[in-house]
mmCIF file with all atom_site columns, C-alpha atoms in Angstrom:
data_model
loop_
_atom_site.group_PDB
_atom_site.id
_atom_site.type_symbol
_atom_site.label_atom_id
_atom_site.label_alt_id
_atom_site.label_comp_id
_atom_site.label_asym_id
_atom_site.label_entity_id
_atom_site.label_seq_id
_atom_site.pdbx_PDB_ins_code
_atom_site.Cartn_x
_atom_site.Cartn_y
_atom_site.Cartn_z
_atom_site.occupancy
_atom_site.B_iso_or_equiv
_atom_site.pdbx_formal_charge
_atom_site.auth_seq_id
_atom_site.auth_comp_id
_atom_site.auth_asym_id
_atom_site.auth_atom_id
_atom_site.pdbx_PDB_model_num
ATOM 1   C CA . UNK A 1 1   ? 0.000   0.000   0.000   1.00 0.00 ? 1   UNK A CA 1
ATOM 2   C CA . UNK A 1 2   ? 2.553   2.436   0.967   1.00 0.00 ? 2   UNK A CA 1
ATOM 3   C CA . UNK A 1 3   ? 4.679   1.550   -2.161  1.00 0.00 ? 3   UNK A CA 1
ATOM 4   C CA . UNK A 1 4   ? 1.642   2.243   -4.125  1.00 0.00 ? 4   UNK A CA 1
ATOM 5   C CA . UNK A 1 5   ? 1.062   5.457   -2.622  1.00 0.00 ? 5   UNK A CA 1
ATOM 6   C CA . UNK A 1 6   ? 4.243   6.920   -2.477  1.00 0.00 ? 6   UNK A CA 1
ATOM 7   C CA . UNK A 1 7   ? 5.693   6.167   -5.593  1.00 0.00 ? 7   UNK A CA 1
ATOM 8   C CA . UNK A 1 8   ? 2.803   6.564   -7.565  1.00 0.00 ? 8   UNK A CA 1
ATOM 9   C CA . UNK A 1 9   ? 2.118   10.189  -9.437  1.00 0.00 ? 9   UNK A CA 1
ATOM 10  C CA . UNK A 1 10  ? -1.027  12.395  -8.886  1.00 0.00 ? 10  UNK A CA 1
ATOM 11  C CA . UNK A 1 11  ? -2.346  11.244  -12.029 1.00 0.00 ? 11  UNK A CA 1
ATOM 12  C CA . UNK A 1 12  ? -1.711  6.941   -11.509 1.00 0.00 ? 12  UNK A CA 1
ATOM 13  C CA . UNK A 1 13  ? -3.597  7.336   -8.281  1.00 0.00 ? 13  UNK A CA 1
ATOM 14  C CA . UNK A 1 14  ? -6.800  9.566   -9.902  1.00 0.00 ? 14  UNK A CA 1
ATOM 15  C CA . UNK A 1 15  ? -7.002  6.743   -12.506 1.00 0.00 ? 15  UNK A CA 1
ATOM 16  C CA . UNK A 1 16  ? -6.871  4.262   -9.683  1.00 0.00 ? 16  UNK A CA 1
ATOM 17  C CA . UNK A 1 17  ? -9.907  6.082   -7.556  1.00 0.00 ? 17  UNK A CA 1
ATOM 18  C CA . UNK A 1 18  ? -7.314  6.256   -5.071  1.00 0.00 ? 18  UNK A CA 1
ATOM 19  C CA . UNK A 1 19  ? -6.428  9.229   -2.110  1.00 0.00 ? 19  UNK A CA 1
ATOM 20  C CA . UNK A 1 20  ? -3.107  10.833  -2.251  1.00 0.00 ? 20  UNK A CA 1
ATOM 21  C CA . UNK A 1 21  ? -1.511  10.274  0.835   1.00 0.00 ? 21  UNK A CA 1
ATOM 22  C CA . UNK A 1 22  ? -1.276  7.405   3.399   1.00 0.00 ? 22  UNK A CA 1
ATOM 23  C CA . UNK A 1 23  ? -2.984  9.503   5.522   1.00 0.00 ? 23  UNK A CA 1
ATOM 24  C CA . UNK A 1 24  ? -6.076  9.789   3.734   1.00 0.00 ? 24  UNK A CA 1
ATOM 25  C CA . UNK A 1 25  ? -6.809  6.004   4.753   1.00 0.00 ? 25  UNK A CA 1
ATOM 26  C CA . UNK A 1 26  ? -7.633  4.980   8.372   1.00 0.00 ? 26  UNK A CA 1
ATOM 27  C CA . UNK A 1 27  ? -6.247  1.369   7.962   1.00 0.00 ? 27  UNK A CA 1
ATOM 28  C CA . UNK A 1 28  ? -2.838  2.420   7.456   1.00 0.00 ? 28  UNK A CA 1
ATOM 29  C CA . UNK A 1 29  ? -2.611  6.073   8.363   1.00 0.00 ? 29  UNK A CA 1
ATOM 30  C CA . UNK A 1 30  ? -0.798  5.914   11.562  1.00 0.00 ? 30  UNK A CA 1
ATOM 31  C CA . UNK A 1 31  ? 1.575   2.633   10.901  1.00 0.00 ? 31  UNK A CA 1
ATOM 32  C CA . UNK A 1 32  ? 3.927   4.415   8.555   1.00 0.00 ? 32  UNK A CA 1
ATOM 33  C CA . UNK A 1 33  ? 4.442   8.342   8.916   1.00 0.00 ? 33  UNK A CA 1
ATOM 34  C CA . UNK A 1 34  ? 5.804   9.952   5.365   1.00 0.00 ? 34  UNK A CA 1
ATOM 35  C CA . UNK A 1 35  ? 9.259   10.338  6.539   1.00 0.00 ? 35  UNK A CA 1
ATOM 36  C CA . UNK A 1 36  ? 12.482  9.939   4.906   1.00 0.00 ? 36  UNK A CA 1
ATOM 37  C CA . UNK A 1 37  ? 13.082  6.271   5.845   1.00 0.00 ? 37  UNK A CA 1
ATOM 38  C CA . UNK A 1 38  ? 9.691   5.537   4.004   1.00 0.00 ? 38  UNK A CA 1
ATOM 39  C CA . UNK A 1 39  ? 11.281  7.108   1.015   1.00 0.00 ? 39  UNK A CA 1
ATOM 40  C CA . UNK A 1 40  ? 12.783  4.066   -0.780  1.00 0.00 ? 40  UNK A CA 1
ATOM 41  C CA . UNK A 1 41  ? 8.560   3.077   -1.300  1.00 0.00 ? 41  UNK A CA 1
ATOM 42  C CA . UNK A 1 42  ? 9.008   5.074   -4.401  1.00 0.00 ? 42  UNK A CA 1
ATOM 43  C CA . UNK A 1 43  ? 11.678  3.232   -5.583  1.00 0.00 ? 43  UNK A CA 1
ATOM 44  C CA . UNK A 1 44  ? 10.583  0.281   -4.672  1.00 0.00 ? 44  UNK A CA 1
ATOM 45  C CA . UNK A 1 45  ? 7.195   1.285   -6.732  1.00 0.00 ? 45  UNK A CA 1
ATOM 46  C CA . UNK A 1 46  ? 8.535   1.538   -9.662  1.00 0.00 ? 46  UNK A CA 1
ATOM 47  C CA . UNK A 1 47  ? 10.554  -2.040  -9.312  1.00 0.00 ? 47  UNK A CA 1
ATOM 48  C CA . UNK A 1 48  ? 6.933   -3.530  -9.034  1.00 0.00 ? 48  UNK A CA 1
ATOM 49  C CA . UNK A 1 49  ? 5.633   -1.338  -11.986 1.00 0.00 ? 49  UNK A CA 1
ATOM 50  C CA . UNK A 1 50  ? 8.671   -2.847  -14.078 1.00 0.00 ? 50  UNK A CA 1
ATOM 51  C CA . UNK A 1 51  ? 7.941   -6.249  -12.639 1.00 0.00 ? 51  UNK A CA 1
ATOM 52  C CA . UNK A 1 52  ? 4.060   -6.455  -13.490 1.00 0.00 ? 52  UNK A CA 1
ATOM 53  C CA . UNK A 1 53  ? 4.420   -6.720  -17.580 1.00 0.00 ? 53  UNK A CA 1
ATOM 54  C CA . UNK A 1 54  ? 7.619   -9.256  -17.386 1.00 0.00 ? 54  UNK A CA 1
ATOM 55  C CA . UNK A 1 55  ? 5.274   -11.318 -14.903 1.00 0.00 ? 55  UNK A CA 1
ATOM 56  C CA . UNK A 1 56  ? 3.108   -11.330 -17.470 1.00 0.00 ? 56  UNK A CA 1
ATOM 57  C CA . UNK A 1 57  ? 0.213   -8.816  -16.369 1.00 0.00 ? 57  UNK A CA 1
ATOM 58  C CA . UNK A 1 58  ? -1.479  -6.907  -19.548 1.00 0.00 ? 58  UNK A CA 1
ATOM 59  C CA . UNK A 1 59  ? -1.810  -2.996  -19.382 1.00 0.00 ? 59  UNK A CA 1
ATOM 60  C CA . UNK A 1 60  ? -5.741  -3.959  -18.392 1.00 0.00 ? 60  UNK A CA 1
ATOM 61  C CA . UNK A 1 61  ? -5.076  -6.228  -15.712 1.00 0.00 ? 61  UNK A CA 1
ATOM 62  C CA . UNK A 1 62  ? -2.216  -3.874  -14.278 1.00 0.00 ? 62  UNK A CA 1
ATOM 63  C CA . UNK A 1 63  ? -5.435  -1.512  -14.232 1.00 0.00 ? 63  UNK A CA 1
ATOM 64  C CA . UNK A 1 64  ? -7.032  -3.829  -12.424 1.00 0.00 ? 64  UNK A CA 1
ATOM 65  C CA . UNK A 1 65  ? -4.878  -4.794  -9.840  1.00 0.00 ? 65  UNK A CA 1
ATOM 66  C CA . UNK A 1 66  ? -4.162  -1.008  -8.634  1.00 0.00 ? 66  UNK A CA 1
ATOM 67  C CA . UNK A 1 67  ? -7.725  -0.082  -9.056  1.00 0.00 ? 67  UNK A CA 1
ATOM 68  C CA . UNK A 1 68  ? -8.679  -2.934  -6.522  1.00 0.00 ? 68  UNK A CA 1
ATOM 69  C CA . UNK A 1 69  ? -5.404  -2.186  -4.159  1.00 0.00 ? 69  UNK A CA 1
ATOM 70  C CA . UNK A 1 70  ? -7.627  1.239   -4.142  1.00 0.00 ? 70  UNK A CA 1
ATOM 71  C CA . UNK A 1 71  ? -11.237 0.242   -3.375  1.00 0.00 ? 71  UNK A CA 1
ATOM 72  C CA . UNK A 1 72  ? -9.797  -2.257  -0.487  1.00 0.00 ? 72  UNK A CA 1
ATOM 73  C CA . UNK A 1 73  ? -8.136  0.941   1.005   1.00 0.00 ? 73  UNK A CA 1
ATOM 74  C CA . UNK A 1 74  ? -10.789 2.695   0.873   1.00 0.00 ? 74  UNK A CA 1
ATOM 75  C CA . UNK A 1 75  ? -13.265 0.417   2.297   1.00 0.00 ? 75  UNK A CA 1
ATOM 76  C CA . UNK A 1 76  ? -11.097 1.023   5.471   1.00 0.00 ? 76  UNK A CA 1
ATOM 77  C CA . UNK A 1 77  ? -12.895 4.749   5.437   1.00 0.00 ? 77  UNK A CA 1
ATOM 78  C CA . UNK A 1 78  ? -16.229 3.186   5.402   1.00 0.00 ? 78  UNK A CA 1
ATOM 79  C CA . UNK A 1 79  ? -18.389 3.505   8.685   1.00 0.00 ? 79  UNK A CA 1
ATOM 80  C CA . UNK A 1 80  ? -21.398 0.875   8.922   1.00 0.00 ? 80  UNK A CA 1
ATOM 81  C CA . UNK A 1 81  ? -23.961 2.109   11.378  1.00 0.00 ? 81  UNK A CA 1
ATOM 82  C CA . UNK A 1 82  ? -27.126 0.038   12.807  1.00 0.00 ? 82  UNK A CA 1
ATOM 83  C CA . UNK A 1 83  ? -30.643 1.783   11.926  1.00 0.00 ? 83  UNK A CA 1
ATOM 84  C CA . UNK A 1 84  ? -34.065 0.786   12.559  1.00 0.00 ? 84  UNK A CA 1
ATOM 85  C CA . UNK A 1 85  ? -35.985 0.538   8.929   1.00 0.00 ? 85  UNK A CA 1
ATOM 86  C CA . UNK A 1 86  ? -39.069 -1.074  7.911   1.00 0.00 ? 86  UNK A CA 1
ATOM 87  C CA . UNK A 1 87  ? -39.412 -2.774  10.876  1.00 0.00 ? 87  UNK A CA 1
ATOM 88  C CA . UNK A 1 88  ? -35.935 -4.426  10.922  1.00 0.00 ? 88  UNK A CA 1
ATOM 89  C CA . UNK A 1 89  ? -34.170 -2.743  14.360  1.00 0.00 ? 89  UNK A CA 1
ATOM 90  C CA . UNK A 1 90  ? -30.491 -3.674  13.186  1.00 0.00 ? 90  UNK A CA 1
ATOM 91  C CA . UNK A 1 91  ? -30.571 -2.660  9.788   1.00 0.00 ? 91  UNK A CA 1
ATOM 92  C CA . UNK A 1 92  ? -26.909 -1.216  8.262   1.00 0.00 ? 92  UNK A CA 1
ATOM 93  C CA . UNK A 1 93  ? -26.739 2.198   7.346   1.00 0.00 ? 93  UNK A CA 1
ATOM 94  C CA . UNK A 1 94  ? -23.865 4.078   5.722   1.00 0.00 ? 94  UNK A CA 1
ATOM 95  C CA . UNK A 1 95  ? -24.256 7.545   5.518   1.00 0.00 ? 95  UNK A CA 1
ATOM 96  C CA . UNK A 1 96  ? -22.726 11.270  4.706   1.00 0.00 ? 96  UNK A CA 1
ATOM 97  C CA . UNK A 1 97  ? -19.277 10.912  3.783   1.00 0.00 ? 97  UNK A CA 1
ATOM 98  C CA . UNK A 1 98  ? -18.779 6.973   4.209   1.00 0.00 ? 98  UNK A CA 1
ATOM 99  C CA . UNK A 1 99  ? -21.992 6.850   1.733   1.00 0.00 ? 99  UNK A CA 1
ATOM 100 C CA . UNK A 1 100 ? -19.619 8.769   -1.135  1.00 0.00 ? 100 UNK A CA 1
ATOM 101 C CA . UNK A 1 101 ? -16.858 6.739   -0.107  1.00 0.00 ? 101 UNK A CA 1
ATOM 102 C CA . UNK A 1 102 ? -19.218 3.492   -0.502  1.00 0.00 ? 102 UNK A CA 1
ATOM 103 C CA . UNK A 1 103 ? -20.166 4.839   -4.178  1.00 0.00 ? 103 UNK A CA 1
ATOM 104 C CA . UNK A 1 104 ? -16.442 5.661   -4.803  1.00 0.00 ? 104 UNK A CA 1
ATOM 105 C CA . UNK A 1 105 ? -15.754 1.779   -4.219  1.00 0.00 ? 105 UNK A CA 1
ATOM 106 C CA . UNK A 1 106 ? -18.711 0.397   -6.274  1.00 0.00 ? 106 UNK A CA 1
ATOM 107 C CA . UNK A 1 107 ? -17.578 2.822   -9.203  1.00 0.00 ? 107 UNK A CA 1
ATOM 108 C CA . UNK A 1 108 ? -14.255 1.240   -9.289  1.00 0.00 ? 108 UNK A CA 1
ATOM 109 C CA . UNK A 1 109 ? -14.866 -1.283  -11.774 1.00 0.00 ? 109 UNK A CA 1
#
């Protein structure tokens, strides 16, 4: 993830639906502060980017792969509340932000 991140540009992640900084994602904000040990992630990046097409992965499925790296960070940022609806007292609710987060993740694919 923090490869991914770090030593991806602005424009990888937007095409990717992803955030821009490891802090942007509760699952892994606090594990890895952007300091200048974490620095060889970039490199380290773009070993994996120059791995993926000798491994065999197509442009699509390298698409793929970082788009669902993406959506499974982001489904870190997504709160699931209990409601009571149409009778049903536990029903799951995801609301305000966490709701566009949820739509971010379905629109993924």
């Amino acid at each position: 993830f923090y490869q991914m991140i770090r030593g991806s540009t602005p424009e990888m992640r937007e095409s990717w639906g992803m955030m821009h900084s490891t802090t942007d994602y509760k699952w892994i904000s606090g594990s890895a502060p952007d300091t200048e040990d974490n620095y060889k992630d970039k490199e380290e990046f773009a070993d994996v980017l120059d791995a993926l097409p000798k491994v065999g992965l197509s442009d699509a499925e390298q698409l793929f792969l970082h788009k669902l790296v993406g959506a499974v960070l982001l489904t870190g940022n997504i709160d699931i509340g209990e409601i009571e609806k149409d009778g049903i007292s536990d029903a799951a609710s995801i609301e305000g932000v966490h709701a566009e987060t949820f739509k971010k993740v379905c629109g993924s694919w």
